[in-house]
Amino acid sequence: MRRGASGWVAKLFLGGLAVSFVGWGIADVLRAPGGGSTVLQAGDVRVSLAEYEMAYRQGLNRLGQQLQARPTAEQAEMFGVDQMVLAQLRSGAMVDLKAEKAGLGVSDAGLIALIQREPAFHDGSGHFSRDVMRAVLANAGMNEASYLADLRRSAVRGQLIGSVTDDVAVPRAFVDALGAYNGERRTVQYVVLQPQPADGLADPSDEELGSYFTEHNDTYRAPEYRAFSYVALTPTSMSEADKVTDEELARYYEANRAQFTTPERRGVQQVVFADRASADSAAQALAGGATLADAAKAAGREIADLGVIDRAALGNASLAEAAFAAQPNTPTGVVEGPFGPVILNVTSVQPEVVRPFDAVREEIRAGLAKDATNTRITNAYNALTDALQSGAPMSEAAAQAGVKIETAPAVSREGATPAGARVDSIPGRDQVLAAVFAAEEGGDIPPVQFDGNSYVFPVLGEITPARDRPLDEVRDRVVADWKQDEAVQMVVDRGQSLAERVRKGQSFQDMAEVEGLTLETAPGLTRATAVPALGEAGMRAAFSGPQGLVASTPARDSGQALVLQVSEVAAPADPASVVAENTRSGLGQALRGDFEQGYIAALQSGVPVTYNQKAIQQAKASVR
């Protein structure tokens, strides 16, 4: 075979095979438009799979910070992360395409200068450190080559975008107008009109009542009502508290005595010596009357105070045995510890405390009852589920599970009966009603779980469709509502009448005195001022016209009305000074952003953009 393969015929054959492999195999990948490694192509500029993955990962991280949790694929789709990332990459590609045509670039020296100016790459002395740069890039999941390519691209983009936005500033006229608007101060005089009690008004005529009812018909429409039965498996309905016997309590107490025992605790000091010889020397000194502090000092060691601890906290059986066998304030002999020879000293003793049975009886009862109740709920849930899945009706399934069926009256979606009474006796009321009203007539309703280990199995009953009520059925309610609205309208009409009198020449003060109203003054108001008596509507009215403006508007409290007059308007001496620096900065940034987006939109005109959806889905799956 080797002799045959060395011949010119075999070489020609293998050469042809290699050429065909390159031509038909590799070349397809290299030449394929929007190939596997390209996600987006704008003109001649391609966005790679790696670039999309990085941008998509950053988008997920931003969303995760907002949600305070790692977003799921559904959440990422709902918030449009992929669309935002594609828009960002498309904009960048347009800028790259324009920069390439304009011949823009960054020299290696310029790139090095940018790197060395980056504060994140500086060491403790404030100087650039390549080791720091490598560590920062590693933490960010980037290598030097990809970072340099990204930095060069960003610098080129900055040159192009900067040529459009660098000199953009908020016009002084706009700043002055904003300052004049926000800094204007007004003095407002006002009176508050109280409504007439609604129940003191005469009943409406049949014509007035009929017209009002027709206008507000949807308000009085009877909602859909649904009746249903249910089985409730809750700690209340399935409680086993009364079935726990005294014998069970006593057995549990004896079997779990440690649970009710606070172990002995001791204040412990220790000295760890370098070797056995120095420890023995210290022990001899202690036997001769020296203190532990003196013995430790002589050996060049220090006393370590371990605090008041139990036996388990020492973590070593030999040390624990010695410490809890020692007499207080009498150092032990030398004990072999895990880090060398040790001498211990006990400074205090807190004896073991056992809570007596009578003191913990009810605590044990509650715990055993809870466990038994949870077991009963689980068994009943399984029995119900098995019976219902086998086709048994709820009555038969409940009998097999040993539970009873409850009946709920016909209620609305909000849980009210046709008489208007609120039904609160349904366990898990809101969740159960939501499931009942989501069910199709004749369909099964899955069990509703709430509060951990609580379940309700609803069975839909009779459905009463929503309907229009006749006036006679709700006459009393309609009359009460008409009177309430009429009282409000009367005080609004009175306010408008009083305002018109002031507009025609009566002074505001005279009007208030004649009507027996208390005149109030609110000085120095700005558009950002909050005056509770005026409320939002009053403040809006106070700034709706020039000095001398008279207006009437509903007040902050329901049913009241305001009549007000703007007695003074003071413009700021220097409007621009009223605009805070951070506001100016934010406006400038927003304006530059608008210019940038407008420029990029202009660049996109006439440039074909193609997307590789298969690569996009691959990148998204890889990131997740």
CSV table of C-alpha atoms in Angstrom, one decimal, residues 235-608:
chain,number,residue,atom,x,y,z
A,235,PRO,CA,-55.2,23.0,58.6
A,236,THR,CA,-58.4,24.3,60.1
A,237,SER,CA,-60.9,21.9,58.5
A,238,MET,CA,-58.5,18.9,58.9
A,239,SER,CA,-57.1,19.6,62.3
A,240,GLU,CA,-56.0,16.6,64.4
A,241,ALA,CA,-55.3,18.6,67.6
A,242,ASP,CA,-58.0,17.0,69.6
A,243,LYS,CA,-56.8,13.5,68.7
A,244,VAL,CA,-53.3,13.7,70.3
A,245,THR,CA,-53.4,11.7,73.5
A,246,ASP,CA,-51.4,12.3,76.7
A,247,GLU,CA,-49.6,9.0,76.2
A,248,GLU,CA,-48.3,10.2,72.8
A,249,LEU,CA,-47.1,13.5,74.4
A,250,ALA,CA,-45.2,11.6,77.1
A,251,ARG,CA,-43.6,9.2,74.6
A,252,TYR,CA,-42.5,12.1,72.4
A,253,TYR,CA,-41.0,13.9,75.3
A,254,GLU,CA,-39.0,10.9,76.4
A,255,ALA,CA,-37.8,10.1,72.9
A,256,ASN,CA,-36.8,13.7,72.2
A,257,ARG,CA,-35.6,14.9,75.6
A,258,ALA,CA,-32.5,16.5,74.0
A,259,GLN,CA,-34.9,18.9,72.1
A,260,PHE,CA,-36.0,20.4,75.4
A,261,THR,CA,-32.5,20.4,77.0
A,262,THR,CA,-30.1,23.3,77.1
A,263,PRO,CA,-26.7,21.6,77.4
A,264,GLU,CA,-24.2,22.7,80.0
A,265,ARG,CA,-22.1,25.7,78.8
A,266,ARG,CA,-18.7,26.7,80.1
A,267,GLY,CA,-16.5,29.7,79.8
A,268,VAL,CA,-13.3,28.3,78.4
A,269,GLN,CA,-9.8,29.7,77.9
A,270,GLN,CA,-7.0,27.8,76.2
A,271,VAL,CA,-3.3,28.1,75.6
A,272,VAL,CA,-1.8,26.2,72.6
A,273,PHE,CA,1.9,25.5,72.9
A,274,ALA,CA,4.5,25.0,70.3
A,275,ASP,CA,5.6,21.6,71.4
A,276,ARG,CA,5.1,19.1,74.2
A,277,ALA,CA,8.2,20.1,76.1
A,278,SER,CA,7.0,23.7,76.5
A,279,ALA,CA,3.6,22.5,77.5
A,280,ASP,CA,5.0,20.2,80.2
A,281,SER,CA,7.1,23.0,81.5
A,282,ALA,CA,4.1,25.2,81.8
A,283,ALA,CA,2.2,22.5,83.6
A,284,GLN,CA,5.0,22.2,86.1
A,285,ALA,CA,4.9,25.9,86.7
A,286,LEU,CA,1.2,25.8,87.3
A,287,ALA,CA,1.6,22.9,89.8
A,288,GLY,CA,4.1,25.2,91.6
A,289,GLY,CA,1.5,27.9,91.9
A,290,ALA,CA,2.1,30.0,88.8
A,291,THR,CA,-1.0,31.5,87.0
A,292,LEU,CA,-2.0,30.4,83.5
A,293,ALA,CA,-1.1,33.9,82.3
A,294,ASP,CA,2.4,33.7,83.7
A,295,ALA,CA,2.9,30.2,82.3
A,296,ALA,CA,1.7,31.2,78.9
A,297,LYS,CA,3.9,34.3,78.9
A,298,ALA,CA,7.0,32.3,79.9
A,299,ALA,CA,6.4,30.0,76.9
A,300,GLY,CA,5.9,33.0,74.6
A,301,ARG,CA,2.2,32.2,74.1
A,302,GLU,CA,-1.1,34.0,74.7
A,303,ILE,CA,-4.4,33.0,76.4
A,304,ALA,CA,-7.2,32.6,73.9
A,305,ASP,CA,-10.7,33.2,75.3
A,306,LEU,CA,-13.2,30.9,73.6
A,307,GLY,CA,-16.2,32.5,75.4
A,308,VAL,CA,-19.1,30.6,76.9
A,309,ILE,CA,-19.6,27.5,74.8
A,310,ASP,CA,-21.1,24.0,74.9
A,311,ARG,CA,-19.3,20.8,74.5
A,312,ALA,CA,-19.8,20.5,70.8
A,313,ALA,CA,-18.3,23.9,70.1
A,314,LEU,CA,-14.8,22.7,71.0
A,315,GLY,CA,-14.8,20.4,68.0
A,316,ASN,CA,-12.4,17.9,69.5
A,317,ALA,CA,-13.4,15.1,71.8
A,318,SER,CA,-10.2,15.2,73.9
A,319,LEU,CA,-10.5,18.9,74.5
A,320,ALA,CA,-14.2,18.7,75.2
A,321,GLU,CA,-13.7,15.9,77.7
A,322,ALA,CA,-11.0,17.8,79.6
A,323,ALA,CA,-12.8,21.1,79.6
A,324,PHE,CA,-16.1,19.7,80.9
A,325,ALA,CA,-14.4,17.5,83.5
A,326,ALA,CA,-12.3,20.3,84.9
A,327,GLN,CA,-13.1,22.3,88.1
A,328,PRO,CA,-13.7,26.0,87.6
A,329,ASN,CA,-10.5,28.2,87.7
A,330,THR,CA,-8.3,25.1,87.9
A,331,PRO,CA,-6.2,24.7,84.7
A,332,THR,CA,-6.2,21.2,83.2
A,333,GLY,CA,-3.2,19.1,82.5
A,334,VAL,CA,-1.6,19.0,79.0
A,335,VAL,CA,-4.1,17.8,76.4
A,336,GLU,CA,-3.2,16.9,72.8
A,337,GLY,CA,-5.2,19.1,70.5
A,338,PRO,CA,-5.5,19.2,66.8
A,339,PHE,CA,-3.0,22.2,66.6
A,340,GLY,CA,-0.6,21.1,69.3
A,341,PRO,CA,-0.5,20.6,73.1
A,342,VAL,CA,-3.2,22.6,75.0
A,343,ILE,CA,-3.8,23.6,78.6
A,344,LEU,CA,-7.5,24.7,79.3
A,345,ASN,CA,-9.0,26.8,82.0
A,346,VAL,CA,-12.7,26.9,82.9
A,347,THR,CA,-13.8,30.4,84.1
A,348,SER,CA,-17.6,29.8,84.6
A,349,VAL,CA,-20.2,27.0,84.4
A,350,GLN,CA,-23.8,27.2,83.3
A,351,PRO,CA,-25.4,23.9,84.3
A,352,GLU,CA,-27.6,21.9,81.9
A,353,VAL,CA,-31.3,23.0,82.0
A,354,VAL,CA,-34.1,20.5,81.1
A,355,ARG,CA,-37.5,22.0,80.5
A,356,PRO,CA,-40.1,19.9,82.4
A,357,PHE,CA,-42.8,18.0,80.6
A,358,ASP,CA,-45.6,20.1,81.9
A,359,ALA,CA,-43.9,23.3,80.5
A,360,VAL,CA,-43.7,21.9,77.0
A,361,ARG,CA,-46.8,19.8,76.9
A,362,GLU,CA,-48.8,22.2,74.7
A,363,GLU,CA,-45.8,22.9,72.5
A,364,ILE,CA,-45.5,19.1,71.8
A,365,ARG,CA,-49.2,18.8,71.2
A,366,ALA,CA,-49.2,21.6,68.6
A,367,GLY,CA,-46.2,20.0,66.8
A,368,LEU,CA,-47.7,16.5,66.8
A,369,ALA,CA,-51.1,17.9,65.7
A,370,LYS,CA,-49.5,19.9,62.9
A,371,ASP,CA,-47.7,16.8,61.6
A,372,ALA,CA,-50.8,14.7,61.9
A,373,THR,CA,-52.9,17.3,60.1
A,374,ASN,CA,-50.5,17.6,57.3
A,375,THR,CA,-50.5,13.9,56.9
A,376,ARG,CA,-54.3,13.8,56.9
A,377,ILE,CA,-54.4,16.6,54.2
A,378,THR,CA,-51.9,14.7,52.0
A,379,ASN,CA,-53.8,11.5,52.3
A,380,ALA,CA,-57.2,13.1,51.6
A,381,TYR,CA,-55.7,15.0,48.6
A,382,ASN,CA,-54.3,11.8,47.1
A,383,ALA,CA,-57.6,10.0,47.7
A,384,LEU,CA,-59.7,12.8,46.2
A,385,THR,CA,-57.4,13.1,43.2
A,386,ASP,CA,-57.3,9.4,42.5
A,387,ALA,CA,-61.1,9.1,42.7
A,388,LEU,CA,-61.8,12.1,40.5
A,389,GLN,CA,-59.3,11.0,37.9
A,390,SER,CA,-61.0,7.6,37.8
A,391,GLY,CA,-64.3,9.3,36.9
A,392,ALA,CA,-66.1,9.4,40.3
A,393,PRO,CA,-68.3,12.3,41.1
A,394,MET,CA,-67.3,14.7,43.9
A,395,SER,CA,-69.8,13.2,46.3
A,396,GLU,CA,-68.4,9.8,45.9
A,397,ALA,CA,-64.8,11.0,46.0
A,398,ALA,CA,-65.4,13.0,49.1
A,399,ALA,CA,-66.9,9.9,50.8
A,400,GLN,CA,-63.9,7.8,49.9
A,401,ALA,CA,-61.6,10.4,51.3
A,402,GLY,CA,-63.6,10.9,54.5
A,403,VAL,CA,-64.2,14.6,54.0
A,404,LYS,CA,-67.4,16.6,53.6
A,405,ILE,CA,-68.6,18.9,50.8
A,406,GLU,CA,-69.5,22.5,51.5
A,407,THR,CA,-71.9,24.6,49.5
A,408,ALA,CA,-71.2,28.2,48.5
A,409,PRO,CA,-74.1,30.6,47.6
A,410,ALA,CA,-74.3,32.1,44.2
A,411,VAL,CA,-71.7,35.0,44.2
A,412,SER,CA,-70.3,37.5,41.9
A,413,ARG,CA,-66.7,37.5,40.8
A,414,GLU,CA,-66.0,39.9,43.7
A,415,GLY,CA,-67.6,37.5,46.2
A,416,ALA,CA,-70.9,39.3,46.8
A,417,THR,CA,-74.4,37.7,46.8
A,418,PRO,CA,-77.2,39.1,44.7
A,419,ALA,CA,-78.4,40.9,47.9
A,420,GLY,CA,-75.0,42.6,48.2
A,421,ALA,CA,-73.7,40.6,51.1
A,422,ARG,CA,-70.0,39.8,51.0
A,423,VAL,CA,-69.1,36.1,51.5
A,424,ASP,CA,-65.9,35.6,53.4
A,425,SER,CA,-66.3,32.0,54.6
A,426,ILE,CA,-64.8,30.4,51.5
A,427,PRO,CA,-61.2,29.2,52.3
A,428,GLY,CA,-58.7,30.8,49.9
A,429,ARG,CA,-61.6,33.0,48.7
A,430,ASP,CA,-59.9,35.2,46.1
A,431,GLN,CA,-57.9,32.3,44.5
A,432,VAL,CA,-61.0,30.0,44.5
A,433,LEU,CA,-63.3,32.6,43.0
A,434,ALA,CA,-60.7,33.3,40.3
A,435,ALA,CA,-60.6,29.6,39.4
A,436,VAL,CA,-64.4,29.3,39.5
A,437,PHE,CA,-65.0,32.2,37.2
A,438,ALA,CA,-62.3,31.1,34.8
A,439,ALA,CA,-63.9,27.7,34.4
A,440,GLU,CA,-66.1,26.7,31.4
A,441,GLU,CA,-69.6,25.6,32.1
A,442,GLY,CA,-69.6,21.8,32.6
A,443,GLY,CA,-65.8,21.7,32.8
A,444,ASP,CA,-63.6,20.5,35.7
A,445,ILE,CA,-61.8,22.9,37.9
A,446,PRO,CA,-58.3,21.9,39.1
A,447,PRO,CA,-57.7,22.0,42.9
A,448,VAL,CA,-56.7,25.4,44.1
A,449,GLN,CA,-53.6,25.5,46.4
A,450,PHE,CA,-52.9,28.4,48.8
A,451,ASP,CA,-51.1,29.2,52.0
A,452,GLY,CA,-48.7,26.3,51.5
A,453,ASN,CA,-50.5,23.0,52.4
A,454,SER,CA,-54.1,24.1,51.9
A,455,TYR,CA,-56.3,23.0,49.0
A,456,VAL,CA,-59.8,23.6,47.8
A,457,PHE,CA,-61.5,21.3,45.2
A,458,PRO,CA,-64.3,23.4,43.6
A,459,VAL,CA,-67.2,22.0,41.6
A,460,LEU,CA,-69.1,24.5,39.5
A,461,GLY,CA,-72.9,24.7,40.0
A,462,GLU,CA,-75.6,27.0,38.5
A,463,ILE,CA,-74.5,30.0,36.5
A,464,THR,CA,-76.7,33.1,36.4
A,465,PRO,CA,-75.7,35.3,33.4
A,466,ALA,CA,-75.1,39.0,33.8
A,467,ARG,CA,-78.2,41.1,32.9
A,468,ASP,CA,-79.6,44.6,32.9
A,469,ARG,CA,-81.6,45.4,36.0
A,470,PRO,CA,-84.9,47.3,35.6
A,471,LEU,CA,-85.1,50.6,37.3
A,472,ASP,CA,-87.7,49.4,39.9
A,473,GLU,CA,-85.2,46.8,41.1
A,474,VAL,CA,-82.6,49.3,42.0
A,475,ARG,CA,-84.7,52.5,42.5
A,476,ASP,CA,-83.5,53.3,46.0
A,477,ARG,CA,-79.8,53.0,45.0
A,478,VAL,CA,-80.3,55.1,41.9
A,479,VAL,CA,-82.1,57.8,43.9
A,480,ALA,CA,-79.3,57.9,46.4
A,481,ASP,CA,-76.7,58.2,43.7
A,482,TRP,CA,-78.7,60.9,41.9
A,483,LYS,CA,-78.8,62.9,45.1
A,484,GLN,CA,-75.1,62.5,45.7
A,485,ASP,CA,-74.3,63.6,42.2
A,486,GLU,CA,-76.8,66.5,42.4
A,487,ALA,CA,-75.2,67.7,45.6
A,488,VAL,CA,-71.8,67.8,44.0
A,489,GLN,CA,-73.2,69.5,40.9
A,490,MET,CA,-74.9,72.1,43.0
A,491,VAL,CA,-71.7,73.1,44.8
A,492,VAL,CA,-69.8,73.1,41.4
A,493,ASP,CA,-72.5,75.4,40.0
A,494,ARG,CA,-72.3,77.7,43.0
A,495,GLY,CA,-68.6,77.9,42.6
A,496,GLN,CA,-68.9,78.9,39.0
A,497,SER,CA,-71.5,81.5,39.9
A,498,LEU,CA,-69.3,83.0,42.6
A,499,ALA,CA,-66.3,83.1,40.2
A,500,GLU,CA,-68.4,84.9,37.6
A,501,ARG,CA,-69.4,87.5,40.1
A,502,VAL,CA,-65.7,88.3,40.8
A,503,ARG,CA,-65.0,88.4,37.1
A,504,LYS,CA,-67.7,91.0,36.7
A,505,GLY,CA,-66.2,93.3,39.2
A,506,GLN,CA,-67.0,92.3,42.8
A,507,SER,CA,-63.9,92.0,44.9
A,508,PHE,CA,-62.9,88.5,46.0
A,509,GLN,CA,-62.9,89.7,49.6
A,510,ASP,CA,-66.4,91.2,49.3
A,511,MET,CA,-67.7,88.0,47.7
A,512,ALA,CA,-66.3,85.9,50.6
A,513,GLU,CA,-67.8,88.2,53.2
A,514,VAL,CA,-71.3,88.3,51.6
A,515,GLU,CA,-71.3,84.5,51.3
A,516,GLY,CA,-70.0,83.9,54.8
A,517,LEU,CA,-67.0,82.1,53.5
A,518,THR,CA,-63.5,82.0,55.1
A,519,LEU,CA,-60.9,83.7,52.9
A,520,GLU,CA,-57.6,81.8,52.8
A,521,THR,CA,-54.3,83.0,51.2
A,522,ALA,CA,-51.5,80.7,49.9
A,523,PRO,CA,-48.4,82.9,49.2
A,524,GLY,CA,-45.3,82.0,47.1
A,525,LEU,CA,-46.7,79.0,45.3
A,526,THR,CA,-44.6,77.3,42.6
A,527,ARG,CA,-45.7,74.6,40.2
A,528,ALA,CA,-43.9,72.1,42.4
A,529,THR,CA,-45.6,73.2,45.7
A,530,ALA,CA,-48.1,70.9,47.4
A,531,VAL,CA,-51.0,72.6,49.1
A,532,PRO,CA,-53.4,70.0,50.6
A,533,ALA,CA,-56.3,72.4,50.6
A,534,LEU,CA,-56.0,73.2,46.9
A,535,GLY,CA,-55.1,69.7,45.8
A,536,GLU,CA,-53.9,68.8,42.3
A,537,ALA,CA,-57.0,70.3,40.6
A,538,GLY,CA,-56.6,73.6,42.5
A,539,MET,CA,-52.9,73.9,41.7
A,540,ARG,CA,-53.6,73.2,38.1
A,541,ALA,CA,-56.2,76.0,38.0
A,542,ALA,CA,-54.0,78.4,39.9
A,543,PHE,CA,-51.4,78.2,37.2
A,544,SER,CA,-53.8,78.1,34.2
A,545,GLY,CA,-53.8,81.9,33.5
A,546,PRO,CA,-52.3,85.3,34.2
A,547,GLN,CA,-52.4,87.5,37.3
A,548,GLY,CA,-56.0,88.3,38.2
A,549,LEU,CA,-57.2,84.9,37.0
A,550,VAL,CA,-60.5,83.7,38.7
A,551,ALA,CA,-61.3,80.1,38.6
A,552,SER,CA,-63.6,77.5,40.1
A,553,THR,CA,-62.6,73.8,40.5
A,554,PRO,CA,-63.4,70.7,42.5
A,555,ALA,CA,-61.4,70.7,45.8
A,556,ARG,CA,-59.2,68.0,47.2
A,557,ASP,CA,-61.9,66.5,49.4
A,558,SER,CA,-64.8,64.7,47.7
A,559,GLY,CA,-67.8,66.9,47.1
A,560,GLN,CA,-66.1,70.2,47.9
A,561,ALA,CA,-65.4,73.0,45.4
A,562,LEU,CA,-62.9,75.9,45.3
A,563,VAL,CA,-63.1,79.4,44.1
A,564,LEU,CA,-59.7,81.1,43.7
A,565,GLN,CA,-58.1,84.2,42.4
A,566,VAL,CA,-54.4,84.7,41.5
A,567,SER,CA,-53.6,88.0,43.2
A,568,GLU,CA,-49.8,88.1,42.4
A,569,VAL,CA,-47.4,86.6,39.9
A,570,ALA,CA,-43.7,87.0,40.4
A,571,ALA,CA,-41.2,85.9,37.7
A,572,PRO,CA,-37.7,84.8,38.8
A,573,ALA,CA,-35.0,87.5,38.4
A,574,ASP,CA,-32.6,85.1,36.8
A,575,PRO,CA,-34.6,82.2,35.3
A,576,ALA,CA,-31.5,80.2,34.3
A,577,SER,CA,-30.3,80.1,37.9
A,578,VAL,CA,-33.5,78.2,38.9
A,579,VAL,CA,-32.6,75.3,36.6
A,580,ALA,CA,-30.4,72.8,38.7
A,581,GLU,CA,-27.1,71.7,37.2
A,582,ASN,CA,-28.2,68.0,37.1
A,583,THR,CA,-31.3,69.1,35.2
A,584,ARG,CA,-29.2,70.9,32.6
A,585,SER,CA,-26.9,67.9,32.3
A,586,GLY,CA,-29.8,65.5,31.9
A,587,LEU,CA,-31.3,67.8,29.2
A,588,GLY,CA,-28.0,68.0,27.4
A,589,GLN,CA,-27.5,64.3,27.5
A,590,ALA,CA,-31.1,63.7,26.2
A,591,LEU,CA,-30.6,66.2,23.4
A,592,ARG,CA,-27.3,64.6,22.3
A,593,GLY,CA,-29.0,61.2,22.4
A,594,ASP,CA,-31.7,62.5,20.1
A,595,PHE,CA,-29.1,63.8,17.6
A,596,GLU,CA,-27.3,60.5,17.8
A,597,GLN,CA,-30.4,58.5,17.1
A,598,GLY,CA,-31.4,60.8,14.3
A,599,TYR,CA,-28.0,60.5,12.7
A,600,ILE,CA,-28.0,56.7,13.0
A,601,ALA,CA,-31.5,56.6,11.5
A,602,ALA,CA,-30.3,58.6,8.5
A,603,LEU,CA,-27.3,56.2,8.1
A,604,GLN,CA,-29.7,53.2,7.9
A,605,SER,CA,-31.6,54.7,4.9
A,606,GLY,CA,-30.9,52.6,1.9
A,607,VAL,CA,-28.5,50.1,3.6
A,608,PRO,CA,-29.7,46.5,3.4
